DNA sequence: ATCCTTTTTTTGACTAATCAAAATCGCGTC
DNA sequence: GACGCGATTTTGATTAGTCAAAAAAAGGAT
């Protein structure tokens, strides 16, 4: 069995690949940054992941998950996201605080218990942040979403996914009723000022900067 | 924070001390046996636990928990037992299979989540095996129980606690309706043959040997 | 083509946890 | 009091994961 360190690296590599689908590989710099280790550590781990055939590693190039590595990464992600759902559903934790908890539980839970949880939850397809839950077979259903930065003024949208697990950011999202599933309208989109103004429910509209808006994925609602 | 290895050693030392309250200390042989490591490993861990002031270690003697060590051991035990309750209550797992799962989750769960679980369960005082759940303050309410081996023929008893987490044994107990909380009657106690016959509900009576009976703790019901 | 900066790799060291096997200790028996 | 056996400790080695700092490579700018 791979250690939880290995599991974390693979998960992280997967997420980095997703975050920048353009890049063919994940650099040691990015990997080290994402894992909070020094570059030398990332290099030596990359080699050992390659030895286990979880990644393809090209010296001075970077790493890229193999099919085997991706399968494992998705298994961890599945665990992580099902646990997040469970903590919210069964115990009423707030969606802004479940990420860190899931981060450690994902390595400790058995497959059997995970199946129970999946069943308990009614086989959900997304977690509380709107992130898709990979199937047990290792497939992810990708939905086509638009970043809030790419939405034109006046559009009606349904918030679908928040691409940031940071508790502070999630609480900001929550305060303005922008959590996945809610509807909203883009009141203004000032490209020069790099600011988007959105309004949800009866709450006052909120204006946010480009980087914040880029982390909010929506579906555009035809009206 | 102590590693989960350290947590496991402390928990194990606590349980060994409980299992043989007569002995002043836990020997390296017993500790190594209980932890499934070689004696040399137990010795070196004993030293390092002593350095952290979790145990008092006497070379060629043994180890004994300090107050500090006991507090931590009880914290782990509390986690373990609350998790067992939770898995049975919330997810309907069988009490015979929750022990191993709790064994790994106990090191991964946060205090905050544990408190939620405790609340969810209504602050239980015993787990599904009848083992007492230490309080958050680190106290254990010890109840006075009698081993089935010490019960006279004809006595009515209430099963209170099973001193063995082994799945096979627990399923045996279950099959004969002897789980904690149920009532039964000791039909025969043959001291020479070291066998006890007990009957519960409408089921046929079952006869078990001394070592099995010693693991079943009961309260004697006055009639 | 050379230099400079950034990235990557290498090297050497450290900690935690473990084992195997050799050395040593403690203690009951004769 | 010496012997011997079982328990304990020591020693030397291994693996996983990490860091700091030195060395090397890549690649763009001049």
CSV table of C-alpha atoms (C1' of nucleotides) in Angstrom, one decimal:
chain,number,residue,atom,x,y,z
A,1,UNK,CA,0.0,0.0,0.0
A,2,UNK,CA,1.3,3.5,-0.8
A,3,UNK,CA,1.9,5.7,2.2
A,4,UNK,CA,-0.3,8.7,2.8
A,5,UNK,CA,2.6,10.9,1.7
A,6,UNK,CA,2.6,9.2,-1.7
A,7,UNK,CA,-1.1,9.5,-1.9
A,8,UNK,CA,-0.8,13.2,-1.2
A,9,UNK,CA,1.8,13.8,-3.9
A,10,UNK,CA,-0.3,11.9,-6.5
A,11,UNK,CA,-3.4,13.9,-5.5
A,12,UNK,CA,-1.5,17.1,-5.8
A,13,UNK,CA,0.0,16.2,-9.1
A,14,UNK,CA,-3.5,15.4,-10.4
A,15,UNK,CA,-4.8,18.7,-9.2
A,16,UNK,CA,-1.9,20.6,-10.7
A,17,UNK,CA,-2.5,18.9,-14.0
A,18,UNK,CA,-6.1,19.9,-13.9
A,19,UNK,CA,-5.3,23.5,-12.9
A,20,UNK,CA,-3.1,23.9,-15.9
A,21,UNK,CA,-4.3,21.5,-18.6
A,22,UNK,CA,-2.2,23.3,-21.1
A,23,UNK,CA,1.1,22.2,-19.6
A,24,UNK,CA,2.2,18.7,-20.5
A,25,UNK,CA,4.0,18.1,-17.2
A,26,UNK,CA,4.1,19.4,-13.6
A,27,UNK,CA,7.4,21.1,-12.8
A,28,UNK,CA,9.4,20.4,-9.6
A,29,UNK,CA,9.0,24.0,-8.6
A,30,UNK,CA,5.2,23.8,-8.8
A,31,UNK,CA,5.1,20.4,-7.1
A,32,UNK,CA,7.3,21.5,-4.3
A,33,UNK,CA,5.3,24.7,-3.9
A,34,UNK,CA,2.0,22.8,-3.8
A,35,UNK,CA,3.3,20.3,-1.3
A,36,UNK,CA,5.1,22.8,0.9
A,37,UNK,CA,8.5,21.0,0.6
A,38,UNK,CA,11.8,22.1,-0.8
A,39,UNK,CA,12.6,21.5,-4.5
A,40,UNK,CA,15.1,18.8,-3.7
A,41,UNK,CA,12.5,16.8,-1.9
A,42,UNK,CA,10.1,17.1,-4.8
A,43,UNK,CA,12.8,15.8,-7.1
A,44,UNK,CA,13.6,12.8,-5.0
A,45,UNK,CA,10.0,12.0,-4.5
A,46,UNK,CA,9.4,12.3,-8.2
A,47,UNK,CA,12.1,9.7,-8.8
A,48,UNK,CA,10.5,7.3,-6.3
A,49,UNK,CA,7.0,7.8,-7.7
A,50,UNK,CA,8.5,7.0,-11.1
A,51,UNK,CA,10.1,3.9,-9.7
A,52,UNK,CA,6.6,2.8,-8.5
A,53,UNK,CA,5.3,3.7,-12.0
A,54,UNK,CA,2.8,6.2,-10.7
A,55,UNK,CA,4.3,9.0,-12.8
A,56,UNK,CA,6.5,9.5,-15.8
A,57,UNK,CA,9.5,11.6,-14.8
A,58,UNK,CA,11.7,13.4,-17.2
A,59,UNK,CA,14.8,14.9,-15.5
A,60,UNK,CA,14.8,18.7,-15.9
A,61,UNK,CA,11.3,18.3,-17.4
A,62,UNK,CA,8.7,17.3,-14.9
A,63,UNK,CA,6.3,14.7,-13.8
A,64,UNK,CA,3.1,13.4,-15.4
A,65,UNK,CA,0.7,10.9,-14.0
A,66,UNK,CA,0.6,7.4,-15.6
A,67,UNK,CA,-2.8,5.7,-15.9
A,68,UNK,CA,-1.8,3.8,-12.7
A,69,UNK,CA,-1.0,7.0,-10.9
A,70,UNK,CA,-4.2,8.7,-12.1
A,71,UNK,CA,-6.3,5.8,-10.8
A,72,UNK,CA,-4.8,6.2,-7.4
A,73,UNK,CA,-5.1,9.9,-7.4
A,74,UNK,CA,-8.8,9.7,-8.3
A,75,UNK,CA,-9.3,7.1,-5.6
A,76,UNK,CA,-8.0,9.6,-3.0
A,77,UNK,CA,-10.0,12.4,-4.5
A,78,UNK,CA,-13.1,10.3,-4.3
A,79,UNK,CA,-12.4,9.6,-0.7
A,80,UNK,CA,-11.8,13.2,0.0
A,81,UNK,CA,-15.0,14.4,-1.6
A,82,UNK,CA,-17.3,11.8,-0.2
A,83,UNK,CA,-15.9,12.5,3.2
A,84,UNK,CA,-16.7,16.2,2.7
A,85,UNK,CA,-20.2,15.4,1.7
A,86,UNK,CA,-20.6,13.1,4.7
A,87,UNK,CA,-19.4,15.6,7.2
A,88,UNK,CA,-21.8,18.2,5.9
A,89,UNK,CA,-24.8,15.8,5.5
A,90,UNK,CA,-24.5,13.6,8.5
A,91,UNK,CA,-22.9,15.9,11.1
A,92,UNK,CA,-23.9,19.3,9.9
A,93,UNK,CA,-20.4,20.7,9.7
A,94,UNK,CA,-20.1,23.8,7.6
A,95,UNK,CA,-18.9,23.3,4.1
A,96,UNK,CA,-16.2,25.9,4.7
A,97,UNK,CA,-14.6,23.8,7.4
A,98,UNK,CA,-14.7,20.2,6.0
A,99,UNK,CA,-11.7,20.4,3.7
A,100,UNK,CA,-9.0,20.1,6.3
A,101,UNK,CA,-10.8,17.3,8.1
A,102,UNK,CA,-11.2,15.3,4.9
A,103,UNK,CA,-7.5,15.9,4.2
A,104,UNK,CA,-6.6,13.6,7.0
A,105,UNK,CA,-9.5,11.2,7.0
A,106,UNK,CA,-9.1,10.4,3.3
A,107,UNK,CA,-6.0,8.3,4.2
A,108,UNK,CA,-7.5,6.5,7.2
A,109,UNK,CA,-10.8,5.3,5.9
A,110,UNK,CA,-11.4,1.8,4.5
A,111,UNK,CA,-13.0,1.0,1.2
A,112,UNK,CA,-15.8,-0.8,3.0
A,113,UNK,CA,-16.6,2.3,5.1
A,114,UNK,CA,-16.4,4.5,2.1
A,115,UNK,CA,-18.9,2.4,0.3
A,116,UNK,CA,-21.2,2.7,3.2
A,117,UNK,CA,-20.9,6.4,3.2
A,118,UNK,CA,-21.5,6.6,-0.5
A,119,UNK,CA,-24.7,4.6,-0.1
A,120,UNK,CA,-25.7,6.7,2.9
A,121,UNK,CA,-25.4,9.8,0.8
A,122,UNK,CA,-27.3,8.3,-2.1
A,123,UNK,CA,-24.3,8.2,-4.4
A,124,UNK,CA,-23.7,11.9,-4.9
A,125,UNK,CA,-21.9,13.2,-8.0
A,126,UNK,CA,-20.5,16.4,-6.6
A,127,UNK,CA,-19.2,17.5,-3.2
A,128,UNK,CA,-20.3,20.6,-1.2
A,129,UNK,CA,-17.9,22.8,-3.2
A,130,UNK,CA,-19.3,21.5,-6.5
A,131,UNK,CA,-16.2,19.4,-7.2
A,132,UNK,CA,-17.1,16.2,-9.1
A,133,UNK,CA,-16.7,13.0,-7.2
A,134,UNK,CA,-14.8,10.4,-9.2
A,135,UNK,CA,-16.6,7.0,-9.5
A,136,UNK,CA,-15.2,3.9,-7.8
A,137,UNK,CA,-14.1,2.9,-11.3
A,138,UNK,CA,-12.0,6.0,-11.5
A,139,UNK,CA,-14.0,8.2,-13.9
A,140,UNK,CA,-14.8,11.8,-13.4
A,141,UNK,CA,-17.7,13.3,-15.1
A,142,UNK,CA,-16.5,16.7,-16.3
A,143,UNK,CA,-19.2,19.3,-16.7
A,144,UNK,CA,-18.7,22.3,-18.9
A,145,UNK,CA,-18.6,25.3,-16.7
A,146,UNK,CA,-17.8,29.0,-17.2
A,147,UNK,CA,-15.6,31.0,-14.9
A,148,UNK,CA,-17.3,34.1,-13.6
A,149,UNK,CA,-14.6,36.2,-15.3
A,150,UNK,CA,-15.9,35.0,-18.6
A,151,UNK,CA,-19.6,35.9,-18.1
A,152,UNK,CA,-21.1,38.9,-19.8
A,153,UNK,CA,-23.0,41.6,-18.0
A,154,UNK,CA,-26.6,40.9,-17.4
A,155,UNK,CA,-26.3,37.1,-17.6
A,156,UNK,CA,-28.3,34.9,-15.2
A,157,UNK,CA,-26.1,32.2,-13.7
A,158,UNK,CA,-26.2,29.1,-11.5
A,159,UNK,CA,-23.2,28.8,-9.2
A,160,UNK,CA,-21.8,25.4,-9.8
A,161,UNK,CA,-18.3,25.1,-8.3
A,162,UNK,CA,-15.8,26.9,-6.1
A,163,UNK,CA,-12.2,26.3,-7.1
A,164,UNK,CA,-10.6,27.1,-3.7
A,165,UNK,CA,-10.8,25.3,-0.5
A,166,UNK,CA,-9.6,28.1,1.6
A,167,UNK,CA,-11.9,28.6,4.6
A,168,UNK,CA,-11.8,32.4,4.4
A,169,UNK,CA,-12.7,32.5,0.8
A,170,UNK,CA,-15.5,30.0,1.3
A,171,UNK,CA,-16.9,32.1,4.1
A,172,UNK,CA,-16.9,35.1,1.8
A,173,UNK,CA,-18.7,33.1,-0.8
A,174,UNK,CA,-21.2,32.0,1.8
A,175,UNK,CA,-21.8,35.4,3.1
A,176,UNK,CA,-22.9,36.6,-0.3
A,177,UNK,CA,-25.1,33.5,-1.0
A,178,UNK,CA,-22.8,32.3,-3.8
A,179,UNK,CA,-22.5,28.7,-2.8
A,180,UNK,CA,-23.0,25.9,-5.4
A,181,UNK,CA,-26.6,25.5,-6.4
A,182,UNK,CA,-27.7,29.1,-5.9
A,183,UNK,CA,-28.8,31.4,-8.7
A,184,UNK,CA,-27.4,34.9,-9.3
A,185,UNK,CA,-27.2,37.7,-11.9
A,186,UNK,CA,-24.0,39.4,-13.1
A,187,UNK,CA,-24.9,43.0,-12.8
A,188,UNK,CA,-21.7,44.5,-14.0
A,189,UNK,CA,-18.4,43.3,-15.5
A,190,UNK,CA,-15.8,46.0,-15.8
A,191,UNK,CA,-13.0,44.5,-17.8
A,192,UNK,CA,-10.7,47.5,-17.4
A,193,UNK,CA,-11.1,47.4,-13.6
A,194,UNK,CA,-11.0,43.6,-13.6
A,195,UNK,CA,-14.1,43.5,-11.4
A,196,UNK,CA,-17.3,41.6,-11.5
A,197,UNK,CA,-20.5,42.5,-9.7
A,198,UNK,CA,-22.9,39.7,-8.9
A,199,UNK,CA,-26.1,39.6,-6.9
A,200,UNK,CA,-27.9,36.6,-5.4
A,201,UNK,CA,-31.3,36.4,-3.8
A,202,UNK,CA,-32.3,39.6,-2.0
A,203,UNK,CA,-28.8,40.4,-0.8
A,204,UNK,CA,-27.0,43.5,-1.9
A,205,UNK,CA,-24.7,42.9,-4.9
A,206,UNK,CA,-21.1,42.3,-4.3
A,207,UNK,CA,-18.1,43.3,-6.4
A,208,UNK,CA,-15.0,41.1,-6.5
A,209,UNK,CA,-11.7,41.2,-8.3
A,210,UNK,CA,-10.6,39.0,-11.2
A,211,UNK,CA,-8.7,36.4,-9.2
A,212,UNK,CA,-11.7,35.9,-6.9
A,213,UNK,CA,-14.2,35.7,-9.8
A,214,UNK,CA,-11.9,33.2,-11.6
A,215,UNK,CA,-12.4,30.8,-8.7
A,216,UNK,CA,-16.2,30.8,-9.1
A,217,UNK,CA,-17.5,28.5,-11.8
A,218,UNK,CA,-21.0,28.9,-13.1
A,219,UNK,CA,-23.5,27.6,-15.6
A,220,UNK,CA,-25.2,30.2,-17.7
A,221,UNK,CA,-28.9,30.1,-17.4
A,222,UNK,CA,-30.9,30.6,-20.6
A,223,UNK,CA,-33.7,33.0,-20.0
B,1,UNK,CA,2.0,16.5,18.4
B,2,UNK,CA,2.8,12.9,19.1
B,3,UNK,CA,2.9,10.6,16.1
B,4,UNK,CA,0.2,8.0,15.7
B,5,UNK,CA,2.9,5.4,16.5
B,6,UNK,CA,3.4,7.0,19.9
B,7,UNK,CA,-0.3,7.2,20.4
B,8,UNK,CA,-0.6,3.5,19.7
B,9,UNK,CA,2.1,2.6,22.2
B,10,UNK,CA,0.5,4.7,24.9
B,11,UNK,CA,-2.9,3.2,24.3
B,12,UNK,CA,-1.4,-0.2,24.3
B,13,UNK,CA,0.5,0.4,27.6
B,14,UNK,CA,-2.7,1.7,29.2
B,15,UNK,CA,-4.6,-1.4,28.1
B,16,UNK,CA,-1.8,-3.7,29.3
B,17,UNK,CA,-1.9,-1.9,32.7
B,18,UNK,CA,-5.6,-2.4,32.9
B,19,UNK,CA,-5.4,-6.1,31.8
B,20,UNK,CA,-3.0,-6.8,34.7
B,21,UNK,CA,-3.6,-4.3,37.4
B,22,UNK,CA,-1.5,-6.4,39.8
B,23,UNK,CA,1.7,-5.7,37.9
B,24,UNK,CA,3.4,-2.4,38.7
B,25,UNK,CA,4.9,-2.1,35.2
B,26,UNK,CA,4.6,-3.4,31.7
B,27,UNK,CA,7.5,-5.5,30.6
B,28,UNK,CA,9.3,-5.1,27.3
B,29,UNK,CA,8.3,-8.6,26.3
B,30,UNK,CA,4.6,-7.8,26.8
B,31,UNK,CA,4.8,-4.5,25.2
B,32,UNK,CA,6.6,-5.8,22.2
B,33,UNK,CA,4.1,-8.7,21.9
B,34,UNK,CA,1.1,-6.4,22.2
B,35,UNK,CA,2.5,-4.0,19.6
B,36,UNK,CA,3.8,-6.7,17.2
B,37,UNK,CA,7.4,-5.5,17.2
B,38,UNK,CA,10.7,-7.0,18.3
B,39,UNK,CA,11.8,-6.5,21.9
B,40,UNK,CA,14.6,-4.2,20.8
B,41,UNK,CA,12.1,-1.9,19.2
B,42,UNK,CA,10.0,-1.8,22.4
B,43,UNK,CA,13.1,-0.9,24.4
B,44,UNK,CA,14.1,2.0,22.2
B,45,UNK,CA,10.5,3.2,22.1
B,46,UNK,CA,10.3,3.0,25.9
B,47,UNK,CA,13.3,5.2,26.1
B,48,UNK,CA,11.9,7.8,23.8
B,49,UNK,CA,8.5,7.8,25.5
B,50,UNK,CA,10.4,8.3,28.7
B,51,UNK,CA,12.2,11.3,27.2
B,52,UNK,CA,8.9,12.8,26.3
B,53,UNK,CA,7.7,12.1,29.9
B,54,UNK,CA,4.8,9.9,28.8
B,55,UNK,CA,6.1,6.9,30.8
B,56,UNK,CA,8.5,6.1,33.6
B,57,UNK,CA,11.0,3.7,32.3
B,58,UNK,CA,13.2,1.5,34.5
B,59,UNK,CA,15.9,-0.4,32.6
B,60,UNK,CA,15.4,-4.1,33.0
B,61,UNK,CA,12.2,-3.2,34.8
B,62,UNK,CA,9.5,-2.0,32.5
B,63,UNK,CA,7.3,1.0,31.7
B,64,UNK,CA,4.5,2.7,33.5
B,65,UNK,CA,2.4,5.6,32.3
B,66,UNK,CA,2.9,9.0,33.9
B,67,UNK,CA,-0.1,11.2,34.4
B,68,UNK,CA,0.7,12.9,31.2
B,69,UNK,CA,0.9,9.6,29.4
B,70,UNK,CA,-2.3,8.4,30.8
B,71,UNK,CA,-4.1,11.5,29.7
B,72,UNK,CA,-3.0,11.0,26.2
B,73,UNK,CA,-3.8,7.3,26.2
B,74,UNK,CA,-7.3,8.1,27.4
B,75,UNK,CA,-7.7,10.7,24.8
B,76,UNK,CA,-7.0,8.1,22.1
B,77,UNK,CA,-9.2,5.6,23.8
B,78,UNK,CA,-12.0,8.1,23.9
B,79,UNK,CA,-11.6,8.7,20.2
B,80,UNK,CA,-11.5,5.1,19.5
B,81,UNK,CA,-14.6,4.3,21.4
B,82,UNK,CA,-16.7,7.2,20.2
B,83,UNK,CA,-15.8,6.4,16.6
B,84,UNK,CA,-17.0,2.8,17.2
B,85,UNK,CA,-20.3,4.1,18.5
B,86,UNK,CA,-20.6,6.4,15.6
B,87,UNK,CA,-20.0,3.8,13.0
B,88,UNK,CA,-22.6,1.6,14.5
B,89,UNK,CA,-25.2,4.3,15.1
B,90,UNK,CA,-24.8,6.5,12.1
B,91,UNK,CA,-23.9,4.1,9.4
B,92,UNK,CA,-25.2,0.8,10.7
B,93,UNK,CA,-21.9,-1.1,10.7
B,94,UNK,CA,-21.9,-4.2,12.7
B,95,UNK,CA,-20.3,-3.9,16.2
B,96,UNK,CA,-18.0,-6.9,15.3
B,97,UNK,CA,-16.4,-5.0,12.5
B,98,UNK,CA,-15.9,-1.5,13.8
B,99,UNK,CA,-12.8,-2.0,15.9
B,100,UNK,CA,-10.2,-2.1,13.1
B,101,UNK,CA,-11.8,0.9,11.3
B,102,UNK,CA,-11.7,2.9,14.6
B,103,UNK,CA,-8.1,1.9,15.0
B,104,UNK,CA,-7.0,4.0,12.1
B,105,UNK,CA,-9.6,6.8,12.3
B,106,UNK,CA,-8.7,7.5,15.9
B,107,UNK,CA,-5.4,9.1,14.8
B,108,UNK,CA,-6.9,11.1,12.0
B,109,UNK,CA,-10.0,12.8,13.5
B,110,UNK,CA,-9.9,16.3,14.9
B,111,UNK,CA,-11.1,17.3,18.3
B,112,UNK,CA,-13.7,19.5,16.8
B,113,UNK,CA,-15.2,16.6,14.8
B,114,UNK,CA,-15.0,14.3,17.8
B,115,UNK,CA,-17.0,16.8,19.8
B,116,UNK,CA,-19.6,16.8,17.1
B,117,UNK,CA,-19.8,13.1,17.1
B,118,UNK,CA,-20.1,13.0,20.8
B,119,UNK,CA,-23.0,15.4,20.6
B,120,UNK,CA,-24.6,13.5,17.8
B,121,UNK,CA,-24.5,10.3,19.8
B,122,UNK,CA,-25.9,12.0,22.9
B,123,UNK,CA,-22.7,11.7,25.0
B,124,UNK,CA,-22.7,8.0,25.4
B,125,UNK,CA,-20.8,6.4,28.3
B,126,UNK,CA,-20.0,3.1,26.8
B,127,UNK,CA,-19.2,1.8,23.3
B,128,UNK,CA,-20.8,-1.1,21.5
B,129,UNK,CA,-18.6,-3.6,23.3
B,130,UNK,CA,-19.5,-2.2,26.7
B,131,UNK,CA,-16.1,-0.5,27.1
B,132,UNK,CA,-16.3,2.8,29.0
B,133,UNK,CA,-15.7,6.0,27.1
B,134,UNK,CA,-13.3,8.3,28.9
B,135,UNK,CA,-14.5,11.8,29.3
B,136,UNK,CA,-12.9,14.7,27.5
B,137,UNK,CA,-11.3,15.6,30.8
B,138,UNK,CA,-9.7,12.2,30.9
B,139,UNK,CA,-11.7,10.3,33.5
B,140,UNK,CA,-13.1,6.8,33.2
B,141,UNK,CA,-16.1,5.7,35.1
B,142,UNK,CA,-15.3,2.2,36.2
B,143,UNK,CA,-18.2,0.0,36.9
B,144,UNK,CA,-18.0,-3.1,39.0
B,145,UNK,CA,-18.5,-6.1,36.8
B,146,UNK,CA,-18.2,-9.8,37.3
B,147,UNK,CA,-16.6,-12.1,34.8
B,148,UNK,CA,-18.8,-14.9,33.6
B,149,UNK,CA,-16.3,-17.3,35.1
B,150,UNK,CA,-17.1,-16.0,38.6
B,151,UNK,CA,-20.9,-16.4,38.4
B,152,UNK,CA,-22.7,-19.2,40.2
B,153,UNK,CA,-25.1,-21.6,38.6
B,154,UNK,CA,-28.6,-20.3,38.3
B,155,UNK,CA,-27.8,-16.6,38.4
B,156,UNK,CA,-29.6,-14.1,36.2
B,157,UNK,CA,-27.2,-11.7,34.6
B,158,UNK,CA,-27.1,-8.7,32.3
B,159,UNK,CA,-24.2,-8.8,29.8
B,160,UNK,CA,-22.2,-5.6,30.2
B,161,UNK,CA,-18.9,-5.8,28.4
B,162,UNK,CA,-16.9,-8.0,26.1
B,163,UNK,CA,-13.2,-7.9,26.7
B,164,UNK,CA,-12.0,-8.9,23.3
B,165,UNK,CA,-12.2,-7.0,20.0
B,166,UNK,CA,-11.6,-10.0,17.8
B,167,UNK,CA,-14.2,-10.2,15.0
B,168,UNK,CA,-14.6,-13.9,15.2
B,169,UNK,CA,-15.2,-13.9,18.9
B,170,UNK,CA,-17.7,-11.0,18.7
B,171,UNK,CA,-19.6,-12.9,16.0
B,172,UNK,CA,-19.8,-15.9,18.3
B,173,UNK,CA,-21.1,-13.7,21.1
B,174,UNK,CA,-23.6,-12.2,18.7
B,175,UNK,CA,-24.8,-15.5,17.4
B,176,UNK,CA,-25.8,-16.5,20.9
B,177,UNK,CA,-27.4,-13.1,21.7
B,178,UNK,CA,-24.8,-12.3,24.3
B,179,UNK,CA,-24.1,-8.7,23.3
B,180,UNK,CA,-23.9,-6.0,25.9
B,181,UNK,CA,-27.3,-5.0,27.3
B,182,UNK,CA,-29.0,-8.4,26.9
B,183,UNK,CA,-30.2,-10.6,29.7
B,184,UNK,CA,-29.3,-14.2,30.3
B,185,UNK,CA,-29.2,-17.0,32.8
B,186,UNK,CA,-26.2,-19.2,33.9
B,187,UNK,CA,-27.6,-22.7,33.6
B,188,UNK,CA,-24.5,-24.6,34.6
B,189,UNK,CA,-21.0,-23.8,35.8
B,190,UNK,CA,-18.8,-26.9,35.8
B,191,UNK,CA,-15.7,-25.8,37.6
B,192,UNK,CA,-13.9,-29.2,37.0
B,193,UNK,CA,-14.6,-29.0,33.3
B,194,UNK,CA,-13.9,-25.3,33.2
B,195,UNK,CA,-17.1,-24.7,31.3
B,196,UNK,CA,-20.0,-22.3,31.7
B,197,UNK,CA,-23.4,-22.8,30.1
B,198,UNK,CA,-25.5,-19.7,29.5
B,199,UNK,CA,-28.8,-19.0,27.8
B,200,UNK,CA,-30.3,-15.9,26.4
B,201,UNK,CA,-33.7,-15.2,25.1
B,202,UNK,CA,-35.4,-18.1,23.4
B,203,UNK,CA,-32.2,-19.4,21.9
B,204,UNK,CA,-30.7,-22.8,22.9
B,205,UNK,CA,-28.1,-22.5,25.7
B,206,UNK,CA,-24.5,-22.4,24.8
B,207,UNK,CA,-21.5,-23.9,26.7
B,208,UNK,CA,-18.2,-22.2,26.5
B,209,UNK,CA,-14.7,-22.7,28.0
B,210,UNK,CA,-13.1,-20.8,30.8
B,211,UNK,CA,-11.0,-18.4,28.6
B,212,UNK,CA,-14.0,-17.4,26.5
B,213,UNK,CA,-16.2,-16.9,29.6
B,214,UNK,CA,-13.5,-14.8,31.2
B,215,UNK,CA,-13.9,-12.3,28.4
B,216,UNK,CA,-17.6,-11.8,29.1
B,217,UNK,CA,-18.3,-9.4,31.9
B,218,UNK,CA,-21.8,-9.2,33.4
B,219,UNK,CA,-23.8,-7.6,36.2
B,220,UNK,CA,-25.7,-10.0,38.4
B,221,UNK,CA,-29.4,-9.3,38.4
B,222,UNK,CA,-31.1,-9.5,41.7
B,223,UNK,CA,-34.3,-11.6,41.5
C,1,DA,C1',28.6,33.0,-28.2
C,2,DT,C1',28.6,34.3,-23.5
C,3,DC,C1',26.5,35.6,-19.4
C,4,DC,C1',23.0,35.5,-16.0
C,5,DT,C1',19.0,33.9,-13.7
C,6,DT,C1',16.0,30.5,-12.6
C,7,DT,C1',15.2,25.8,-12.0
C,8,DT,C1',16.7,21.4,-11.0
C,9,DT,C1',19.6,18.0,-9.2
C,10,DT,C1',22.9,16.3,-6.1
C,11,DT,C1',25.0,15.7,-1.7
C,12,DG,C1',25.3,15.1,3.1
C,13,DA,C1',22.8,15.1,7.1
C,14,DC,C1',18.9,14.2,10.2
C,15,DT,C1',14.7,11.9,12.6
C,16,DA,C1',11.4,8.2,13.4
C,17,DA,C1',10.5,3.5,13.3
C,18,DT,C1',11.8,-0.7,12.5
C,19,DC,C1',14.6,-5.5,12.4
C,20,DA,C1',18.3,-9.0,13.2
C,21,DA,C1',21.6,-10.5,15.8
C,22,DA,C1',25.1,-10.1,19.3
C,23,DA,C1',26.0,-8.8,24.1
C,24,DT,C1',24.5,-8.4,28.6
C,25,DC,C1',21.7,-8.6,32.7
C,26,DG,C1',18.7,-10.7,36.5
C,27,DC,C1',17.4,-14.4,38.9
C,28,DG,C1',16.0,-19.0,40.2
C,29,DT,C1',18.2,-23.6,40.8
C,30,DC,C1',21.5,-26.6,42.2
D,1,DG,C1',28.5,-19.1,44.7
D,2,DA,C1',28.3,-20.6,39.9
D,3,DC,C1',25.3,-21.8,36.0
D,4,DG,C1',22.1,-21.2,32.6
D,5,DC,C1',18.0,-19.5,30.6
D,6,DG,C1',14.9,-16.0,29.5
D,7,DA,C1',14.4,-11.2,29.1
D,8,DT,C1',16.5,-7.0,27.9
D,9,DT,C1',19.6,-4.0,25.9
D,10,DT,C1',22.9,-2.7,22.5
D,11,DT,C1',24.7,-2.4,17.9
D,12,DG,C1',24.5,-1.8,13.2
D,13,DA,C1',21.7,-1.4,9.3
D,14,DT,C1',17.5,-0.1,6.6
D,15,DT,C1',13.6,2.7,4.8
D,16,DA,C1',10.8,6.9,4.2
D,17,DG,C1',10.7,11.6,4.2
D,18,DT,C1',12.6,15.7,4.9
D,19,DC,C1',16.0,20.1,4.7
D,20,DA,C1',20.1,23.1,3.6
D,21,DA,C1',23.3,24.2,0.6
D,22,DA,C1',26.3,23.3,-3.2
D,23,DA,C1',26.6,22.1,-8.0
D,24,DA,C1',24.8,21.7,-12.5
D,25,DA,C1',21.7,22.4,-16.3
D,26,DA,C1',18.4,25.2,-19.2
D,27,DG,C1',17.3,28.8,-21.5
D,28,DG,C1',16.6,33.8,-22.5
D,29,DA,C1',19.0,38.4,-23.1
D,30,DT,C1',22.5,40.8,-24.9
